[in-house]
Each structure stands twice: as structure tokens, then as C-alpha cells.
């Protein structure tokens, strides 16, 4: 590593001094200086990486323990894309004397697989960006100079293993009421995946589900425009069996909250069967119909009449949870609608929806129930990435992306899942490499300790470099 730093001191520092001098003299914007320095600093990063890897490789070539188990076949060159740009370096190909296994030892030690073309830091950048924008943009932003294809980004997404991080608590939380809200997104599948269209000719869709648990509204952090929820935890993705999703929610509540102290769990949603299933899976739970969907069907039933009185009667029947009054109002609505069969069919469907969810309407008079924001959450969490703009997804893509979005919403770091996956592979490959060889390599790490103690002019305070003199000249100080 000393050679790369020394080279940077001799040539790179001079270029940087010149760029800073021009920046000060010409009065350029700060962005010009940042962009001007970036390439020199990233080149230094590539040079350091190259020297460290080749230094490790040279250590293996000369190591006596290595000579006992591995023989040299050849030395060849490779390239791998990093955040600093494409890194080219030389490494040695070895053959195990007993089992004949062939490996680039330095690559396996640092986690580079035989067919890797990008390093883990690029993968992390790409996956992190892909959760918020397109695969194409993620490929462009993953590294400084070069980019990776959108197909490569998609493959990385498809191959990640996402495990939700555990939340450790010293003591279970004691709350009397918990709120669970649920909804789903409708994501269009790619044309290749939907050759079998449904009877109406509409594009097939896949519906990732979203459930989140919270303790209510945090009024201290909320404002008129945005309400903040307390202790929110998200769950979701594509599930063949909704019971598996509710099992995850149930396990979380059991681990985080004192279920003996807990009195009620309100499950809010649009009344879909999979949401109502949560009442059977979560103890002490009761269903609450989402006001957004209730009002949607109220508008379907009354808007065409343009009669404020009848709309108020329907709202009053709902507010009082008076089923008889509701039935009379709907009868009046149908009478006033006339012979429009399609509209009468829609009105009857609205009436059926309301009566089927009557328990979720009656319970709304209970104290402690807060408004449901599931529709907005689905839009913010899923739709902004999966369905708000015309897109076509593969089934696997929706499954992985929805899980990744949930993982990030819960505070998970992409670094953790990528490196955990690499560690599994690395552990198996390191078993094939003698532990003694790895221990010897670790012992040699102290040779990097004094690298920065070299006589590098740039790090000695008070040295009269060209930049030092130029700054004094600009502000009018001589000598």
C-alpha cells in the first residue's frame, strides 16, 4: 500500500493542488472542485485496492505453509467493478496437492467468487437504489465511472435472501390497545407472464399484501399535513396463504407486547376475506371497516341522485349503526334511480358490501379507534415503486421487491443481507483453505500500520507546498 500512497503523493497531490489553485483563482462553484477531486481520489482508492490484493497474493506465493498444501499453476489478470470504478489486478492460480482443487486463493479469501464481475459494494448500492427507482437507474448509480445493466440488477434482486432483523427488547411493552391496518396493491405482470388473460381481457395482476402494527398516533410528532404513528412495524409481500402473513404479525405482537396486559387489537381494512382472517389469527382482535372504502360505496349509491337530503339520511343511518334505517334509505335510493339497470346493480352491490361489513361499522362508535391510513400506506410503501407508473413485473420480481421494501421500511440495511449471504458462501470456501494459511495472513496485517508515517509532504502541517504559497499570494501575504 505504501507504493500507491507514495505515487499519489508525487503525482496525485500535484494535480489536486493545481485544481484547488484554479478553483480559488477563477472563483468556481464548490461543485466544480468536488467533481474535479473525485477522479483523483477514486483512482487512489483503486490503486490501494490493487496493491493490497497483489500484496496478499505475493504473500501467499512466498508463504511456507502454503507451499505445504498448494502449488502454483500460473499467474493471471482479472478485473472487477467496484464503487471506485473497474479494478484490474494480478493474482495467482493455485492447485491443492491432495484433492486437486484449483483456486485463486486471494479471491476466495476476500469473497470474490470465480465468476463475479462486480464487488459486493456495487451490489449493495444497486439493490439499495433499486428499491426506490428503476433497475436501469440503479445500474447507473451503483458505481462511479462504469455502470451495470438493468438485467444484472434484476438478477441480483431475484437472488437476494431477505430475513427480517430481530428487534430485541429487555421488557415487553404494556399497552391496552394495538392497531393493525391492512391493504394490498395491484401490480401488473409482464406480457410474457400474462399470455393467459382473464375473461374481461384485463391484464393479470399480482397483489402484494401490506400489514402494519402500531400503538396509535404520536401527536407530538404529527401535524396537520402528516400523522406519525407510534412504534410502527411493517409486514408484507406476496403470500400464497394469508395465514402465513398473520402468523408473522402474531409472533411479533407476542414477542414485543405483554399479551396479558393487552385488551384489544383493532384490525382495520376494506373487509377483504384475507384481512378478516386476521381476526381468527390474532387473539383479542376485532375488525373495523376502513372509512375510506365505506365512503367509496356511499358515493356509488348516492352521487347520481344529486340529493343532499338522501345522502345525509344514509350517513345518519351509518353513524347510528341503524340497519333498519339503512335498508329504508337504500329502498328510497333505488326507487329514485328509475330504470337504469346498471346503476341499480351498482347500488345493490354497495348495499351488500355495507351489510356484509356491518360489524366493522357498528364497532366504529367504540372509544379508542383511530382512523385507518392503509390506503395511503400502500400508495407510499408499495405503489410508488411497483404500480403507480405503467410497469410490467415478473412474479418473482414482485415477490422479492415487496419483501425488500418492507425490510427497508423496518430499518433494515441492504449491507446486512448482502454480506450475510456472502458469508455463507465464504465460510464454505474457507473450509477448503487451510486455517493455518488464513492465520498466517492475519498475522501479517501489522505491516500496514506504519504506512501513513512515511515522509509524505502533504500530511506535514506547515510545509510550504505550492498550494501553501499560492494561498498566501492570493490573500496578499509575502514570504
Coordinates of C-alpha atoms in Angstrom, one line a residue:
X1 CA 0.0 0.0 0.0
X2 CA 3.0 2.3 0.5
X3 CA 3.7 2.4 -3.2
X4 CA 0.2 3.6 -4.2
X5 CA 0.3 6.3 -1.5
X6 CA 3.8 7.4 -2.4
X7 CA 2.8 7.6 -6.1
X8 CA -0.3 9.6 -5.1
X9 CA 2.0 12.0 -3.1
X10 CA 4.3 12.5 -6.0
X11 CA 1.7 12.9 -8.8
X12 CA -1.8 13.0 -7.5
X13 CA -1.2 15.7 -4.9
X14 CA 0.3 18.0 -7.5
X15 CA -2.8 17.6 -9.7
X16 CA -5.1 18.3 -6.7
X17 CA -3.0 21.4 -5.8
X18 CA -3.4 22.6 -9.3
X19 CA -7.2 22.1 -9.2
X20 CA -7.6 23.8 -5.9
X21 CA -5.5 26.7 -7.2
X22 CA -7.7 27.1 -10.3
X23 CA -10.8 26.8 -8.1
X24 CA -9.6 29.7 -5.9
X25 CA -8.3 31.9 -8.7
X26 CA -11.3 31.5 -11.0
X27 CA -13.9 31.7 -8.3
X28 CA -15.7 28.5 -9.4
X29 CA -18.6 26.8 -7.7
X30 CA -17.9 24.2 -4.9
X31 CA -19.4 21.5 -7.2
X32 CA -16.6 22.1 -9.7
X33 CA -14.0 21.4 -7.0
X34 CA -15.8 18.3 -5.8
X35 CA -16.1 16.8 -9.3
X36 CA -12.5 17.7 -10.1
X37 CA -11.2 15.9 -7.0
X38 CA -13.4 12.9 -7.3
X39 CA -11.5 11.1 -10.1
X40 CA -8.1 11.6 -8.4
X41 CA -9.4 10.3 -5.0
X42 CA -11.2 7.4 -6.6
X43 CA -8.1 6.5 -8.6
X44 CA -6.2 6.5 -5.3
X45 CA -8.8 4.1 -4.0
X46 CA -8.3 1.7 -7.0
X47 CA -4.5 1.9 -6.6
X48 CA -4.7 1.0 -2.9
X49 CA -7.1 -1.9 -3.6
X50 CA -4.9 -3.2 -6.4
X51 CA -1.7 -3.0 -4.2
X52 CA -3.4 -4.7 -1.2
X53 CA -4.7 -7.6 -3.3
X54 CA -1.5 -8.1 -5.1
X55 CA 0.4 -7.8 -1.9
X56 CA -1.8 -10.5 -0.3
X57 CA -1.2 -12.7 -3.4
X58 CA 2.5 -12.2 -3.2
X59 CA 2.4 -13.2 0.5
X60 CA 0.7 -16.5 -0.5
X61 CA 3.3 -17.2 -3.1
X62 CA 6.1 -16.9 -0.6
X63 CA 4.3 -18.4 2.4
X64 CA 6.0 -21.7 3.7
X65 CA 2.6 -23.0 4.9
X66 CA 1.1 -22.5 1.5
X67 CA 3.9 -24.5 -0.1
X68 CA 3.0 -27.5 2.1
X69 CA -0.6 -27.7 0.7
X70 CA -0.9 -25.7 -2.6
X71 CA 1.3 -25.5 -5.7
X72 CA 1.4 -22.6 -8.2
X73 CA -0.1 -23.1 -11.6
X74 CA 0.0 -19.7 -13.2
X75 CA -0.5 -16.0 -12.6
X76 CA -3.2 -14.2 -14.5
X77 CA -5.1 -10.9 -14.6
X78 CA -8.7 -10.1 -13.7
X79 CA -11.0 -7.1 -13.4
X80 CA -13.9 -6.4 -11.1
X81 CA -16.2 -3.5 -10.9
X82 CA -16.1 -1.6 -7.6
X83 CA -17.6 1.7 -6.4
X84 CA -14.3 3.3 -7.3
X85 CA -14.6 2.0 -10.9
X86 CA -13.1 -1.0 -12.6
X87 CA -10.3 -2.6 -10.6
X88 CA -7.7 -4.6 -12.5
X89 CA -5.2 -6.7 -10.6
X90 CA -3.0 -9.8 -11.0
X91 CA -3.5 -12.9 -8.8
X92 CA -2.1 -16.5 -8.7
X93 CA -3.9 -19.7 -9.6
X94 CA -3.1 -22.5 -7.1
X95 CA -3.8 -26.2 -7.1
X96 CA -4.3 -28.2 -3.9
X97 CA -1.7 -31.0 -3.6
X98 CA -4.1 -33.6 -2.2
X99 CA -7.5 -33.1 -3.7
X100 CA -6.6 -31.2 -6.8
X101 CA -8.9 -28.3 -6.1
X102 CA -7.9 -25.2 -8.0
X103 CA -8.5 -21.7 -6.7
X104 CA -7.3 -18.1 -6.7
X105 CA -6.6 -18.0 -3.0
X106 CA -6.7 -14.3 -2.7
X107 CA -10.1 -14.0 -4.4
X108 CA -11.6 -16.6 -2.1
X109 CA -10.2 -15.0 1.0
X110 CA -11.7 -11.6 0.1
X111 CA -15.0 -13.0 -1.0
X112 CA -14.7 -12.8 -4.8
X113 CA -16.4 -15.7 -6.4
X114 CA -14.9 -17.3 -9.6
X115 CA -17.5 -15.6 -11.9
X116 CA -18.0 -12.4 -10.1
X117 CA -17.8 -9.3 -12.2
X118 CA -18.9 -6.8 -9.6
X119 CA -17.9 -6.4 -6.0
X120 CA -20.3 -6.6 -3.1
X121 CA -20.3 -2.8 -2.5
X122 CA -21.7 -2.3 -6.1
X123 CA -24.4 -4.9 -5.4
X124 CA -25.3 -3.1 -2.2
X125 CA -25.5 0.2 -4.0
X126 CA -27.6 -1.2 -6.8
X127 CA -30.1 -3.1 -4.6
X128 CA -30.4 -0.1 -2.3
X129 CA -31.2 2.2 -5.3
X130 CA -33.5 -0.3 -7.0
X131 CA -35.8 -0.3 -4.0
X132 CA -36.6 3.4 -4.8
X133 CA -36.1 3.7 -8.5
X134 CA -35.8 1.6 -11.7
X135 CA -33.4 -1.2 -12.3
X136 CA -31.8 1.0 -15.1
X137 CA -31.2 3.9 -12.7
X138 CA -29.9 1.6 -10.0
X139 CA -27.3 0.2 -12.5
X140 CA -26.2 3.7 -13.4
X141 CA -25.8 4.9 -9.8
X142 CA -24.2 1.8 -8.5
X143 CA -20.7 2.8 -9.3
X144 CA -18.7 6.0 -10.1
X145 CA -17.5 5.6 -13.7
X146 CA -19.0 2.5 -15.2
X147 CA -22.4 1.0 -14.8
X148 CA -24.1 -2.4 -14.7
X149 CA -27.0 -3.4 -16.8
X150 CA -30.6 -3.4 -15.6
X151 CA -30.7 -7.1 -16.3
X152 CA -27.8 -7.6 -13.9
X153 CA -29.5 -5.5 -11.2
X154 CA -32.7 -7.6 -11.6
X155 CA -30.8 -10.8 -11.2
X156 CA -29.2 -9.5 -8.0
X157 CA -32.7 -8.6 -6.7
X158 CA -34.0 -12.1 -7.6
X159 CA -31.2 -13.8 -5.8
X160 CA -31.2 -12.0 -2.5
X161 CA -32.3 -13.8 0.6
X162 CA -34.2 -11.3 2.8
X163 CA -34.5 -12.1 6.5
X164 CA -36.2 -9.5 8.8
X165 CA -33.9 -8.3 11.5
X166 CA -35.0 -9.2 15.1
X167 CA -36.0 -6.5 17.5
X168 CA -34.6 -7.2 20.9
X169 CA -36.4 -5.8 23.9
X170 CA -35.4 -6.1 27.5
X171 CA -39.0 -5.9 28.6
X172 CA -42.3 -6.4 26.7
X173 CA -44.3 -3.2 26.1
X174 CA -47.5 -2.8 28.1
X175 CA -50.4 -1.3 26.0
X176 CA -54.1 -1.7 26.3
X177 CA -54.9 -1.2 22.6
X178 CA -52.9 -2.1 19.5
X179 CA -53.8 -1.1 15.9
X180 CA -53.3 -3.4 12.9
X181 CA -54.1 -1.9 9.5
X182 CA -54.0 -3.9 6.2
X183 CA -54.4 -3.4 2.5
X184 CA -53.0 -4.7 -0.8
X185 CA -51.5 -3.3 -4.0
X186 CA -52.4 -4.4 -7.6
X187 CA -49.3 -4.8 -9.6
X188 CA -49.4 -5.6 -13.4
X189 CA -47.5 -8.6 -14.6
X190 CA -45.3 -8.6 -17.7
X191 CA -46.9 -9.6 -21.0
X192 CA -44.8 -12.8 -21.0
X193 CA -46.3 -13.7 -17.7
X194 CA -49.9 -13.0 -18.7
X195 CA -50.5 -14.7 -22.0
X196 CA -53.5 -16.2 -20.3
X197 CA -55.7 -13.2 -19.9
X198 CA -58.9 -13.3 -17.9
X199 CA -62.4 -13.3 -19.4
X200 CA -62.7 -9.5 -19.4
X201 CA -59.4 -9.1 -21.3
X202 CA -57.7 -7.2 -18.5
X203 CA -54.0 -7.7 -17.6
X204 CA -53.4 -10.2 -14.9
X205 CA -52.1 -8.7 -11.7
X206 CA -50.4 -9.9 -8.6
X207 CA -51.3 -8.4 -5.2
X208 CA -48.6 -7.9 -2.6
X209 CA -50.2 -7.5 0.9
X210 CA -49.3 -4.9 3.5
X211 CA -49.9 -5.1 7.2
X212 CA -48.5 -2.8 9.8
X213 CA -48.8 -2.7 13.6
X214 CA -48.7 0.4 15.7
X215 CA -49.7 1.9 19.1
X216 CA -51.7 4.8 17.7
X217 CA -51.0 8.4 16.6
X218 CA -48.0 10.2 18.0
X219 CA -49.5 13.7 18.5
X220 CA -46.2 15.2 19.5
X221 CA -44.6 14.4 16.1
X222 CA -47.8 14.8 14.0
X223 CA -49.0 17.9 12.2
X224 CA -52.0 18.9 10.1
X225 CA -50.5 17.6 6.9
X226 CA -49.0 14.3 8.2
X227 CA -49.8 12.0 11.1
X228 CA -47.0 10.0 12.6
X229 CA -47.7 6.5 14.1
X230 CA -46.0 5.1 17.2
X231 CA -43.8 2.1 17.1
X232 CA -44.7 1.1 13.5
X233 CA -43.7 -2.4 12.3
X234 CA -44.4 -3.4 8.7
X235 CA -45.1 -6.9 7.3
X236 CA -46.0 -7.9 3.8
X237 CA -45.1 -9.3 0.4
X238 CA -46.7 -12.0 -1.8
X239 CA -48.2 -14.9 0.1
X240 CA -49.9 -18.0 -1.2
X241 CA -51.5 -18.4 2.1
X242 CA -52.5 -15.3 4.1
X243 CA -52.4 -17.2 7.3
X244 CA -48.6 -17.2 7.0
X245 CA -48.6 -13.4 7.0
X246 CA -50.9 -13.2 10.0
X247 CA -48.6 -15.7 11.8
X248 CA -45.7 -13.3 11.4
X249 CA -47.8 -10.5 12.8
X250 CA -48.9 -12.7 15.7
X251 CA -45.4 -13.7 16.6
X252 CA -44.2 -10.1 16.5
X253 CA -47.0 -9.0 18.9
X254 CA -46.3 -11.9 21.2
X255 CA -42.6 -11.1 21.4
X256 CA -42.9 -7.3 21.7
X257 CA -46.0 -6.8 23.8
X258 CA -47.4 -8.1 27.0
X259 CA -50.5 -10.0 25.7
X260 CA -51.9 -10.4 29.2
X261 CA -52.0 -6.7 29.7
X262 CA -53.3 -6.1 26.1
X263 CA -57.1 -5.7 26.0
X264 CA -57.9 -5.1 22.3
X265 CA -56.4 -5.4 18.8
X266 CA -58.3 -3.4 16.2
X267 CA -57.8 -4.7 12.7
X268 CA -58.7 -2.1 10.1
X269 CA -59.2 -2.6 6.4
X270 CA -61.6 -2.8 3.5
X271 CA -63.3 -6.1 4.6
X272 CA -61.4 -8.4 2.2
X273 CA -61.5 -12.0 3.3
X274 CA -57.8 -12.2 3.9
X275 CA -58.0 -9.1 6.2
X276 CA -60.9 -10.6 8.1
X277 CA -58.8 -13.8 8.5
X278 CA -56.6 -11.8 10.9
X279 CA -59.4 -11.7 13.5
X280 CA -59.1 -15.5 13.7
X281 CA -55.3 -15.4 13.9
X282 CA -54.8 -12.6 16.4
X283 CA -56.2 -13.0 19.9
X284 CA -58.4 -10.2 21.3
X285 CA -58.8 -8.7 17.9
X286 CA -61.9 -7.0 16.3
X287 CA -62.5 -5.9 12.8
X288 CA -63.0 -2.2 11.9
X289 CA -64.1 -1.2 8.4
X290 CA -61.9 1.4 6.8
X291 CA -63.8 4.7 6.4
X292 CA -62.2 5.3 3.0
X293 CA -63.8 2.2 1.5
X294 CA -67.1 2.8 3.3
X295 CA -67.4 6.3 1.8
X296 CA -66.5 5.0 -1.6
X297 CA -69.6 2.8 -1.6
X298 CA -71.7 5.6 -0.2
X299 CA -70.7 7.8 -3.1
X300 CA -71.5 5.0 -5.6
X301 CA -75.0 4.7 -4.1
X302 CA -75.9 8.4 -3.9
X303 CA -73.8 10.6 -6.2
X304 CA -76.1 10.1 -9.3
X305 CA -79.2 11.5 -7.5
X306 CA -77.6 14.8 -6.5
X307 CA -79.9 14.8 -3.5
X308 CA -78.2 16.1 -0.4
X309 CA -81.1 15.1 1.9
X310 CA -80.9 11.4 1.0
X311 CA -77.1 11.4 1.3
X312 CA -77.5 12.8 4.8
X313 CA -80.1 10.1 5.7
X314 CA -77.6 7.4 4.6
X315 CA -74.8 9.0 6.6
X316 CA -77.0 9.2 9.6
X317 CA -78.0 5.5 9.4
X318 CA -74.3 4.6 9.3
X319 CA -73.4 6.9 12.2
X320 CA -76.2 5.5 14.3
X321 CA -75.5 1.9 13.1
X322 CA -79.2 1.6 12.4
X323 CA -79.7 -1.3 10.0
X324 CA -83.4 -0.8 9.6
X325 CA -83.0 2.9 8.7
X326 CA -80.2 2.0 6.2
X327 CA -82.5 -0.5 4.5
X328 CA -85.3 2.1 4.1
X329 CA -82.8 4.6 2.7
X330 CA -81.5 2.2 0.1
X331 CA -85.1 1.3 -0.9
X332 CA -85.7 5.0 -1.5
X333 CA -82.5 5.4 -3.5
X334 CA -83.5 2.5 -5.8
X335 CA -86.9 4.0 -6.3
X336 CA -85.5 7.3 -7.3
X337 CA -82.9 5.8 -9.6
X338 CA -85.6 4.6 -12.1
X339 CA -85.0 2.0 -14.8
X340 CA -81.2 2.3 -15.1
X341 CA -80.3 -1.4 -14.5
X342 CA -76.6 -0.9 -14.4
X343 CA -76.9 1.8 -11.7
X344 CA -79.4 -0.3 -9.7
X345 CA -77.0 -3.2 -9.8
X346 CA -74.1 -0.9 -8.5
X347 CA -76.4 0.4 -5.7
X348 CA -77.4 -3.2 -4.7
X349 CA -73.7 -4.1 -4.7
X350 CA -72.9 -1.1 -2.4
X351 CA -75.7 -2.1 -0.1
X352 CA -74.4 -5.7 0.0
X353 CA -70.9 -4.5 0.8
X354 CA -72.1 -2.3 3.7
X355 CA -74.3 -5.1 5.2
X356 CA -71.6 -7.7 4.9
X357 CA -69.2 -5.4 6.9
X358 CA -71.9 -4.2 9.3
X359 CA -69.9 -5.5 12.4
X360 CA -67.0 -3.3 11.2
X361 CA -69.3 -0.3 11.0
X362 CA -71.0 -0.8 14.4
X363 CA -67.7 -1.0 16.2
X364 CA -66.6 2.4 15.0
X365 CA -68.5 4.0 17.9
X366 CA -66.1 2.5 20.3
X367 CA -63.7 4.8 22.0
X368 CA -60.0 4.4 21.2
X369 CA -60.5 3.6 17.5
X370 CA -58.3 5.8 15.3
X371 CA -58.6 6.4 11.6
X372 CA -57.2 3.9 9.1
X373 CA -54.5 5.1 6.7
X374 CA -53.9 1.7 5.0
X375 CA -54.8 3.1 1.5
X376 CA -52.2 5.9 1.9
X377 CA -49.6 3.5 3.3
X378 CA -50.0 1.1 0.3
X379 CA -49.5 4.0 -2.0
X380 CA -46.4 5.3 -0.2
X381 CA -44.8 1.9 0.6
X382 CA -45.7 -0.3 -2.5
X383 CA -47.4 1.7 -5.3
X384 CA -44.7 4.4 -5.7
X385 CA -42.3 1.6 -6.7
X386 CA -44.5 -1.2 -8.0
X387 CA -47.6 0.2 -9.7
X388 CA -48.0 4.0 -9.7
X389 CA -46.5 4.3 -13.2
X390 CA -47.1 1.8 -16.0
X391 CA -44.8 -1.1 -15.3
X392 CA -44.7 -4.9 -16.0
X393 CA -43.2 -7.1 -13.4
X394 CA -42.3 -10.8 -13.2
X395 CA -43.9 -12.7 -10.4
X396 CA -40.6 -13.3 -8.8
X397 CA -39.6 -9.6 -9.1
X398 CA -42.7 -8.5 -7.2
X399 CA -42.1 -11.1 -4.5
X400 CA -38.5 -10.0 -3.9
X401 CA -39.1 -6.3 -4.4
X402 CA -42.1 -6.1 -2.0
X403 CA -40.0 -8.0 0.7
X404 CA -37.1 -5.7 0.1
X405 CA -39.3 -2.6 0.5
X406 CA -40.7 -4.0 3.8
X407 CA -37.2 -4.8 5.0
X408 CA -36.0 -1.2 4.4
X409 CA -39.2 0.3 5.9
X410 CA -38.4 -1.6 9.1
X411 CA -34.9 0.0 9.2
X412 CA -33.0 -3.0 7.7
X413 CA -29.7 -2.3 5.9
X414 CA -29.1 -3.8 2.4
X415 CA -25.5 -4.2 3.5
X416 CA -26.5 -6.8 6.2
X417 CA -28.5 -9.1 3.8
X418 CA -25.9 -9.0 1.0
X419 CA -23.0 -9.6 3.4
X420 CA -24.8 -12.3 5.3
X421 CA -25.4 -14.1 2.0
X422 CA -21.8 -13.8 1.0
X423 CA -20.6 -15.0 4.4
X424 CA -22.4 -18.3 3.9
X425 CA -20.5 -18.9 0.7
X426 CA -17.3 -17.6 2.1
X427 CA -17.5 -19.9 5.1
X428 CA -17.8 -23.0 2.8
X429 CA -14.9 -21.8 0.6
X430 CA -12.7 -21.1 3.6
X431 CA -13.1 -24.6 4.9
X432 CA -11.3 -25.7 1.7
X433 CA -8.4 -23.4 2.5
X434 CA -6.2 -24.4 5.4
X435 CA -6.9 -22.4 8.6
X436 CA -3.2 -22.2 9.2
X437 CA -2.8 -20.3 6.0
X438 CA -5.5 -17.7 7.0
X439 CA -4.0 -17.3 10.4
X440 CA -0.6 -16.5 8.9
X441 CA -2.2 -13.9 6.6
X442 CA -3.9 -12.2 9.6
X443 CA -0.6 -12.0 11.4
X444 CA 1.0 -10.2 8.5
X445 CA -1.6 -7.4 8.7
X446 CA 0.6 -5.3 11.0
X447 CA 2.8 -4.4 8.1
X448 CA 0.2 -1.8 7.1
X449 CA 0.4 0.0 10.5
X450 CA 3.2 2.5 9.7
X451 CA 2.3 3.2 6.1
X452 CA 1.0 6.7 6.8
X453 CA 4.0 7.5 8.9
X454 CA 6.1 7.8 5.8
X455 CA 7.7 11.2 4.9
X456 CA 4.7 12.4 2.9
X457 CA 4.9 16.2 2.4
X458 CA 1.1 16.6 2.1
X459 CA 0.4 15.4 5.7
X460 CA 3.0 17.6 7.5
X461 CA 1.5 20.7 8.8
X462 CA 3.3 23.9 7.9
X463 CA 5.2 22.6 4.9
X464 CA 5.4 25.3 2.2
X465 CA 3.9 23.4 -0.7
X466 CA 2.8 25.1 -4.0
X467 CA -0.7 25.4 -2.7
X468 CA 0.5 26.9 0.6
X469 CA 2.5 29.6 -1.3
X470 CA -0.4 30.3 -3.7
X471 CA -2.9 30.8 -0.9
X472 CA -0.6 33.3 0.8
X473 CA -0.1 35.1 -2.5
X474 CA -3.8 35.4 -3.1
X475 CA -4.5 37.0 0.3
X476 CA -1.5 39.3 -0.1
X477 CA 1.0 37.8 2.3
X478 CA 4.6 37.6 1.1
X479 CA 7.4 35.4 2.2

